[in-house]
Short mmCIF file of C-alpha atoms and ligand atoms in Angstrom, two decimals:
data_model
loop_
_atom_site.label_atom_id
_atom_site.label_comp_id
_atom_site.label_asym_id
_atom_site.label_seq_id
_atom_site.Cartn_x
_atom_site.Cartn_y
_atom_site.Cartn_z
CA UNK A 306 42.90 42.93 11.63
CA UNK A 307 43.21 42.24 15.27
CA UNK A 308 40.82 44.12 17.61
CA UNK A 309 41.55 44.68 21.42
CA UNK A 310 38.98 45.92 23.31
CA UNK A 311 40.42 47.95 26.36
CA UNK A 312 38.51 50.56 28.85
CA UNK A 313 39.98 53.76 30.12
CA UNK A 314 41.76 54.77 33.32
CA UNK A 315 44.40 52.51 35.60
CA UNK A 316 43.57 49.10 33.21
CA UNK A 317 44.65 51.15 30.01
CA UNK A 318 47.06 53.21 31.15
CA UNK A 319 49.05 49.41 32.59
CA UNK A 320 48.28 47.75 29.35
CA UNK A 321 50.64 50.26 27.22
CA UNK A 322 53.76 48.54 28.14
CA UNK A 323 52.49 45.48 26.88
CA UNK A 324 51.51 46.40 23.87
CA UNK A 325 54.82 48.02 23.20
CA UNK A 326 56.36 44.86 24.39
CA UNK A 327 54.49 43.24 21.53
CA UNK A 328 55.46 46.28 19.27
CA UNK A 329 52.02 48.19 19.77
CA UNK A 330 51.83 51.63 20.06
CA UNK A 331 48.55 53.48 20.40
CA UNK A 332 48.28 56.32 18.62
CA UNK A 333 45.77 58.34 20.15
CA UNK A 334 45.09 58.92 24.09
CA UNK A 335 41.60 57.53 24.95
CA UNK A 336 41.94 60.66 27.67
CA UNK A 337 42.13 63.50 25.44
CA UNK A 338 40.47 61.92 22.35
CA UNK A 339 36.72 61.24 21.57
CA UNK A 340 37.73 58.56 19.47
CA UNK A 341 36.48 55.17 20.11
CA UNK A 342 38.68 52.99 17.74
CA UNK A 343 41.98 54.34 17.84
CA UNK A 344 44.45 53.39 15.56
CA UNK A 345 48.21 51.69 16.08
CA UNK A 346 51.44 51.84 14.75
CA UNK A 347 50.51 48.55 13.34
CA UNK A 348 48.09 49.00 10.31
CA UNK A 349 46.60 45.27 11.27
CA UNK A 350 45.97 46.32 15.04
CA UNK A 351 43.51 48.23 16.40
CA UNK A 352 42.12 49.42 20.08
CA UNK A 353 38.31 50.06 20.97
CA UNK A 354 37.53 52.03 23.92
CA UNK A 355 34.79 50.77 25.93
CA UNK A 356 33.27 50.77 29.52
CA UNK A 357 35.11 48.05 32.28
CA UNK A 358 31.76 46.22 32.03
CA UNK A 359 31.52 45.91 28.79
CA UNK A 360 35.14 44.58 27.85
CA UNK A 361 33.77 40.60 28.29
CA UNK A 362 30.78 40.86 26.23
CA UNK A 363 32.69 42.85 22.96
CA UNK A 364 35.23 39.52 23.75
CA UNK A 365 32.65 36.57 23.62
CA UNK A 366 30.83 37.97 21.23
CA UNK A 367 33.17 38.71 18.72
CA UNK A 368 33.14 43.03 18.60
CA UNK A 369 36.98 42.51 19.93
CA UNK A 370 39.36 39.63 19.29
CA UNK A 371 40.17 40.31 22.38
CA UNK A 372 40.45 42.19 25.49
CA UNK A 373 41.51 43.12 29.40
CA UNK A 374 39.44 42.88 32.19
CA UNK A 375 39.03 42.57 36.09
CA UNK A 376 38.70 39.22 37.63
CA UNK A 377 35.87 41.04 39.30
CA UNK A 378 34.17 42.17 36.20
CA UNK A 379 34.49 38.73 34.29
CA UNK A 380 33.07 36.69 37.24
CA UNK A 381 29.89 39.51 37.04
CA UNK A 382 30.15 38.67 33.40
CA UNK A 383 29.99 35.29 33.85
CA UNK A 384 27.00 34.83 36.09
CA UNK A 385 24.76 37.45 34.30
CA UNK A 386 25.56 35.02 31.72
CA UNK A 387 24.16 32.00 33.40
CA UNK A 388 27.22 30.77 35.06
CA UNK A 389 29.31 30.72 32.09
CA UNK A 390 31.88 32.44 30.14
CA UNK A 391 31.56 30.50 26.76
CA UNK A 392 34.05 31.43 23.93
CA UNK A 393 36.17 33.04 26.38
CA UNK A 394 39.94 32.15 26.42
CA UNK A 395 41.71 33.42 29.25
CA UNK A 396 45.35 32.44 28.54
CA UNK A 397 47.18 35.10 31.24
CA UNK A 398 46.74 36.89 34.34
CA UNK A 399 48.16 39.97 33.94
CA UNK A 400 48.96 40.79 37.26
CA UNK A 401 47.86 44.93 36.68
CA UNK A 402 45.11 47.07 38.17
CA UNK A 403 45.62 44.63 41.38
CA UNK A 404 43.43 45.19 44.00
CA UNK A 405 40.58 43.26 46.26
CA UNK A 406 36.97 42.95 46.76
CA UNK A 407 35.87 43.14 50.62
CA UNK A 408 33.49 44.07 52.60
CA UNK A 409 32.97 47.31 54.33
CA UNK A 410 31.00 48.54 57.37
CA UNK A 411 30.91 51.93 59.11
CA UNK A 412 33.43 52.10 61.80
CA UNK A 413 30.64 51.58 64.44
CA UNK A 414 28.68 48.90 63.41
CA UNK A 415 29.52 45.31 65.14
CA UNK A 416 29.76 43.43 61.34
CA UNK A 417 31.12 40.66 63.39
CA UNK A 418 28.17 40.53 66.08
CA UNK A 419 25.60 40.77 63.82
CA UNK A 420 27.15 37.78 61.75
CA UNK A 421 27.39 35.58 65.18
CA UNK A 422 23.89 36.76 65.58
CA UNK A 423 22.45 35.91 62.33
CA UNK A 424 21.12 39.14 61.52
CA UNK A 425 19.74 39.83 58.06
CA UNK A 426 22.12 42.22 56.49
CA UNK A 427 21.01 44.63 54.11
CA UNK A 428 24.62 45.02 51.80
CA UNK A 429 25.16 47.32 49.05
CA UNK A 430 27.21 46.72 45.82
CA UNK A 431 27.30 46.64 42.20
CA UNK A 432 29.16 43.10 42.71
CA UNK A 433 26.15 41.22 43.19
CA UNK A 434 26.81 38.09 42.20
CA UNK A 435 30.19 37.67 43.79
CA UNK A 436 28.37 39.57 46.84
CA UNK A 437 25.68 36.51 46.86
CA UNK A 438 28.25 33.58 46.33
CA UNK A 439 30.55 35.10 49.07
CA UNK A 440 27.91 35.45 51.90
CA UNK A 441 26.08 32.41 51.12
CA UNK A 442 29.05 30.66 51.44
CA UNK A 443 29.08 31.54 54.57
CA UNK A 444 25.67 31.14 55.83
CA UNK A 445 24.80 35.04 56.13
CA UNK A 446 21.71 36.04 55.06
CA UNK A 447 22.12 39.07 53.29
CA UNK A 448 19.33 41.31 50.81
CA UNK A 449 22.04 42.82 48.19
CA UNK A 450 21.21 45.89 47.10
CA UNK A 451 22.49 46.88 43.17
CA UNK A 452 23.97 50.34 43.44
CA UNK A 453 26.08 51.17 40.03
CA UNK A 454 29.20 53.66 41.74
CA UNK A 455 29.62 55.40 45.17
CA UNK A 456 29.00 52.72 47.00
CA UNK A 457 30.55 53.78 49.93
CA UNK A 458 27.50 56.06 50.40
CA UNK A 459 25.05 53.81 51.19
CA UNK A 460 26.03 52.60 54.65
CA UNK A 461 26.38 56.60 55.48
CA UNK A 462 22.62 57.12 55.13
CA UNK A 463 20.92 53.97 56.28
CA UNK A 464 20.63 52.60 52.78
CA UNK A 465 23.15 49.71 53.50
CA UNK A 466 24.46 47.72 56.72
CA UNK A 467 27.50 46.77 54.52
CA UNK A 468 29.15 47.25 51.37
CA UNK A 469 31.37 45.23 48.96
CA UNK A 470 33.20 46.88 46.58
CA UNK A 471 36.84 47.09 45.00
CA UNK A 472 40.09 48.46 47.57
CA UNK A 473 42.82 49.37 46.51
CA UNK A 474 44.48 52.30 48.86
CA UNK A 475 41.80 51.88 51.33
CA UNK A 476 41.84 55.69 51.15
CA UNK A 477 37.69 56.21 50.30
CA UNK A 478 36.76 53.84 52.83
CA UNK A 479 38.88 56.01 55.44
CA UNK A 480 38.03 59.36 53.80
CA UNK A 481 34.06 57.96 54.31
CA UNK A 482 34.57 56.83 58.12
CA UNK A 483 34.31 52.63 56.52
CA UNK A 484 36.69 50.10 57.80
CA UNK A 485 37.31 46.58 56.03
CA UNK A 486 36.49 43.55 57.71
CA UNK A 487 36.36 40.86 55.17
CA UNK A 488 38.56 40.49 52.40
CA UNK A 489 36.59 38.48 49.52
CA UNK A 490 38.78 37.81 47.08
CA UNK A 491 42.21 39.77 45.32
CA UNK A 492 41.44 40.86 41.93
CA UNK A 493 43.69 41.53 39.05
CA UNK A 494 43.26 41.63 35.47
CA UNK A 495 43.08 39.54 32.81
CA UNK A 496 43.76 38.67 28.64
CA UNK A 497 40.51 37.23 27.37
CA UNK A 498 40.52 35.96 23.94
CA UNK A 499 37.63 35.26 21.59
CA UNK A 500 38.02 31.50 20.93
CA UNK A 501 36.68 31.54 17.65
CA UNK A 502 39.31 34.66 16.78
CA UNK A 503 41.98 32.66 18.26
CA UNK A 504 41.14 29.36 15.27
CA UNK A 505 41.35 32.60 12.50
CA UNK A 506 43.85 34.50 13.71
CA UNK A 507 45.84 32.08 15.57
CA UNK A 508 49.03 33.56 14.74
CA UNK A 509 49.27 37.37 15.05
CA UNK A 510 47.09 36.30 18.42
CA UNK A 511 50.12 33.79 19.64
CA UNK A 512 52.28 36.54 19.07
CA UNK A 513 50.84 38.72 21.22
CA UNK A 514 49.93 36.66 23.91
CA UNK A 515 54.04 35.16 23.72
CA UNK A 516 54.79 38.92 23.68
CA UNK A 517 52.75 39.38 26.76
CA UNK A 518 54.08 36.32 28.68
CA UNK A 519 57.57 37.62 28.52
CA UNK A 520 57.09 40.86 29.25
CA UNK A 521 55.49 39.43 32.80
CA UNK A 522 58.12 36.77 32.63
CA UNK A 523 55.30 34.09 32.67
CA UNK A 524 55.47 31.01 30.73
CA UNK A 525 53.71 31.02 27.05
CA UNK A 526 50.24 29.49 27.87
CA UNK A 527 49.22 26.46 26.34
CA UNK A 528 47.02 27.60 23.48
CA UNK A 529 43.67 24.94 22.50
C1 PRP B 1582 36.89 52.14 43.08
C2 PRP B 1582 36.06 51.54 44.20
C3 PRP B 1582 36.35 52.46 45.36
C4 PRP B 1582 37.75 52.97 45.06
C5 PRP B 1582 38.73 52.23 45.94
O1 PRP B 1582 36.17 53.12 42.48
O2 PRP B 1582 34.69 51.50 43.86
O3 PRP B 1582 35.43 53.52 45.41
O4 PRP B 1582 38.05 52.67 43.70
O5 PRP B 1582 40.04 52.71 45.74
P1 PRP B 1582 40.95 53.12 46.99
O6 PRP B 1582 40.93 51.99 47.97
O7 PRP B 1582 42.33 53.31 46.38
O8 PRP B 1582 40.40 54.39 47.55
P2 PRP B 1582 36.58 53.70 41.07
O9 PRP B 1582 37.38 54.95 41.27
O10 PRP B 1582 37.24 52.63 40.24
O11 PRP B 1582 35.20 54.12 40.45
P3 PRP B 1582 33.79 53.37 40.46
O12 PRP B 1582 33.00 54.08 41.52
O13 PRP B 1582 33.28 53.59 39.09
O14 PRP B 1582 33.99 51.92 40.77
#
C-alpha cells in the first residue's frame, strides 16, 4: 500500500492531474466528503487528508509514504524540528500552488525609514522561523509575533508594524489597505518522500515520482 498524504484546497485540487498522470484517480472529493482516507482507483494507493502543516510530519514519520507540501511549510517544518528535515526525500519541485512570502506594511507606514533607522519592529506571522532568518539576515531587529491565520489584521489594529505572510493575487493585502515591500522568498510546492518508504517500496514509489517528472517535463530525479 502506498499512502500520500495531501491537504485540501489549491495544493489538492493541482495534485489531481498528477496523480492521473501516474494513473491515480481519487475517488472521493475531500470537499464534499468527511472522509479522511479516501480511496483510489488503485486498490494499492491511498490519499489521507490532513492540515498544510501537518503534511511533513505524517511524511518523516512514516503516517504517509509520502506527501505535498509548501516550500514555506517544510522550511517551518524543518526548524521546529531543530534545523532538520531527517528522513525526508524531496526528489521534485512541483512547480503548483506558486506563490511568495513577503513582507507587508500598511500603506502609510515608512517600512523603509524605520529599517534605515533601526527601529525595533514588532512583525506579525505564523512564518516565524523564516520571518527570524529573513530579518536577521538583514540586521533588523524585529519581536515576531505568532498569529495562526488573518494575519493581515494585525498591522490594522496596532498589534503589528509588519506582517509576513504568503501572496499570491496580492488581492487581501489591497482589500486590507497593505502594500508589499519585501519579497522573501517564492514558494511552490513540493514531493516529499519518506526515506525509509522509499528502501520498501522503492518501486511503485519510482513509478510515481517518473510519472510525476514527465507530466512537469522534468528529468527523473536521481533516487538514493
Ligand atoms: C493566504 C495568505 C493570504 C492570502 C493571499 O491565506 O495568508 O491571506 O492567501 O492570497 P492573495 O494574495 O491571492 O489574496 P489562505 O487563504 O491560504 O488562508 P490562511 O489564512 O489559512 O493562510
Amino acid at each position: 500500500m502506498i499512502t500520500i498524504a495531501l491537504s485540501k484546497g489549491r495544493i489538492f485540487e493541482e495534485t489531481l492531474p498528477l496523480l492521473q498522470a501516474a494513473g491515480i484517480t481519487v475517488l472521493d472529493d475531500p470537499e464534499t466528503s468527511r472522509k479522511l482516507i479516501l480511496d483510489t482507483n488503485q486498490p494499492g494507493v491511498r490519499v489521507l487528508v490532513v492540515r498544510a502543516t501537518d503534511v511533513p510530519t505524517y511524511v518523516q514519520f512514516g503516517g504517509a509514504d509520502m506527501g505535498i507540501t509548501g516550500k514555506d511549510t517544510l522550511l517551518e517544518h524543518a526548524s521546529d524540528w531543530g534545523g532538520g528535515s531527517a528522513g525526508l526525500f524531496q526528489p521534485l519541485d512541483l512547480q503548483i500552488a506558486k506563490c511568495r512570502i513577503s513582507v507587508a506594511v500598511r500603506a502609510d507606514f515608512d517600512y523603509a525609514h524605520a529599517v534605515r533607522q533601526g527601529a525595533r519592529l514588532r512583525v506579525a506571522t505564523k512564518y516565524v522561523a523564516i520571518a527570524r532568518d529573513f530579518f536577521a539576515s538583514k540586521g533588523v531587529h524585529v519581536d515576531l509575533i505568532k498569529l495562526y491565520g488573518s494575519m493581515e489584521l494585525a498591522p490594522l489594529v496596532g498589534l503589528a508594524d509588519a506582517i509576513v505572510d504568503l501572496v499570491s493575487t496580492g488581492n487581501t493585502l489591497r482589500a486590507n489597505n497593505l502594500i508589499e515591500v519585501e519579497r522573501i522568498m517564492d514558494i511552490s510546492s513540493r514531493l516529499i518522500v519518506n526515506q525509509a518508504a522509499l528502501k520498501l517500496k522503492r518501486e511503485p514509489i519510482r513509478h510515481i515520482i517518473s510519472a510525476f517528472s514527465d507530466a512537469l517535463a522534468q528529468p527523473a530525479p536521481p533516487l538514493p
